[in-house]
Each structure stands twice: as structure tokens, then as C-alpha cells.
Amino acid sequence: MVNGQCTLSLPVGPNGICVPKDCKSLCHQKYKGGGRCTPEKKDECLCFICKRP
């Protein structure tokens, strides 16, 4: 069970990507490798920042 949230600093569309920041946390370790980040999916790591491709 992971209590993670994704706070979007930028609005991202279907092609939005998540870029991992350099930080140390259990959440970051679990989601290390990146993933798609969308406003509808808020189970991404807090250590992720969303940027347009």
C-alpha cells in the first residue's frame, strides 16, 4: 500500500510524462524509472515533476 500523490506543477495532456527528481524516499524508489502523469492519476510519486514532451 502506497500513500502517494502527484502534484502537477504544469498541466499535462495524454502525452505528458513524469520526470523523476533527485530525491530519496520510499515512494520515489517504488516509482523509480518514471511513468505517465495525468490529472486523473494521482498515485504517482511526490518526487516526480510533470513536464511537456
PDB file of C-alpha atoms in Angstrom:
ATOM      1  CA  MET A   1       0.000   0.000   0.000  1.00  0.00           C
ATOM      2  CA  VAL A   2       1.441   3.329  -1.060  1.00  0.00           C
ATOM      3  CA  ASN A   3       0.086   6.665   0.035  1.00  0.00           C
ATOM      4  CA  GLY A   4       1.313   8.794  -2.857  1.00  0.00           C
ATOM      5  CA  GLN A   5       0.009  11.856  -4.609  1.00  0.00           C
ATOM      6  CA  CYS A   6       1.064  13.665  -7.745  1.00  0.00           C
ATOM      7  CA  THR A   7       1.033  17.418  -7.524  1.00  0.00           C
ATOM      8  CA  LEU A   8       1.081  18.754 -11.055  1.00  0.00           C
ATOM      9  CA  SER A   9       3.150  21.884 -11.469  1.00  0.00           C
ATOM     10  CA  LEU A  10       2.218  22.001 -15.152  1.00  0.00           C
ATOM     11  CA  PRO A  11      -0.925  20.913 -16.993  1.00  0.00           C
ATOM     12  CA  VAL A  12      -0.159  17.785 -18.985  1.00  0.00           C
ATOM     13  CA  GLY A  13      -2.111  16.085 -21.730  1.00  0.00           C
ATOM     14  CA  PRO A  14      -2.278  12.455 -22.915  1.00  0.00           C
ATOM     15  CA  ASN A  15       1.370  12.709 -23.966  1.00  0.00           C
ATOM     16  CA  GLY A  16       2.507  14.143 -20.655  1.00  0.00           C
ATOM     17  CA  ILE A  17       5.467  12.467 -18.994  1.00  0.00           C
ATOM     18  CA  CYS A  18       6.772  12.318 -15.455  1.00  0.00           C
ATOM     19  CA  VAL A  19      10.385  13.168 -14.820  1.00  0.00           C
ATOM     20  CA  PRO A  20      11.930  11.835 -11.586  1.00  0.00           C
ATOM     21  CA  LYS A  21      13.697  14.411  -9.438  1.00  0.00           C
ATOM     22  CA  ASP A  22      16.792  13.586  -7.429  1.00  0.00           C
ATOM     23  CA  CYS A  23      15.403  12.727  -4.001  1.00  0.00           C
ATOM     24  CA  LYS A  24      15.362   9.905  -1.500  1.00  0.00           C
ATOM     25  CA  SER A  25      12.035   8.413  -0.449  1.00  0.00           C
ATOM     26  CA  LEU A  26      10.218   5.083  -0.415  1.00  0.00           C
ATOM     27  CA  CYS A  27       7.739   6.456  -2.918  1.00  0.00           C
ATOM     28  CA  HIS A  28      10.491   7.564  -5.272  1.00  0.00           C
ATOM     29  CA  GLN A  29      12.185   4.178  -5.025  1.00  0.00           C
ATOM     30  CA  LYS A  30       8.946   2.387  -5.865  1.00  0.00           C
ATOM     31  CA  TYR A  31       8.152   4.542  -8.891  1.00  0.00           C
ATOM     32  CA  LYS A  32      11.787   4.915  -9.989  1.00  0.00           C
ATOM     33  CA  GLY A  33      12.000   4.681 -13.743  1.00  0.00           C
ATOM     34  CA  GLY A  34       9.284   7.207 -14.409  1.00  0.00           C
ATOM     35  CA  GLY A  35       5.756   6.899 -15.650  1.00  0.00           C
ATOM     36  CA  ARG A  36       2.922   8.773 -17.220  1.00  0.00           C
ATOM     37  CA  CYS A  37       1.464  11.527 -15.098  1.00  0.00           C
ATOM     38  CA  THR A  38      -2.094  12.761 -15.608  1.00  0.00           C
ATOM     39  CA  PRO A  39      -4.502  14.850 -13.527  1.00  0.00           C
ATOM     40  CA  GLU A  40      -6.771  11.803 -13.340  1.00  0.00           C
ATOM     41  CA  LYS A  41      -3.997   9.577 -11.983  1.00  0.00           C
ATOM     42  CA  LYS A  42      -2.769  10.905  -8.661  1.00  0.00           C
ATOM     43  CA  ASP A  43      -0.949   7.821  -7.425  1.00  0.00           C
ATOM     44  CA  GLU A  44       2.394   8.985  -8.796  1.00  0.00           C
ATOM     45  CA  CYS A  45       5.296   9.855  -6.558  1.00  0.00           C
ATOM     46  CA  LEU A  46       5.581  13.253  -4.921  1.00  0.00           C
ATOM     47  CA  CYS A  47       9.179  13.259  -6.106  1.00  0.00           C
ATOM     48  CA  PHE A  48       8.023  13.432  -9.707  1.00  0.00           C
ATOM     49  CA  ILE A  49       7.630  16.620 -11.699  1.00  0.00           C
ATOM     50  CA  CYS A  50       5.442  16.771 -14.772  1.00  0.00           C
ATOM     51  CA  LYS A  51       6.721  18.342 -17.968  1.00  0.00           C
ATOM     52  CA  ARG A  52       5.530  18.580 -21.505  1.00  0.00           C
ATOM     53  CA  PRO A  53       7.491  16.411 -24.002  1.00  0.00           C
TER      54      PRO A  53
END
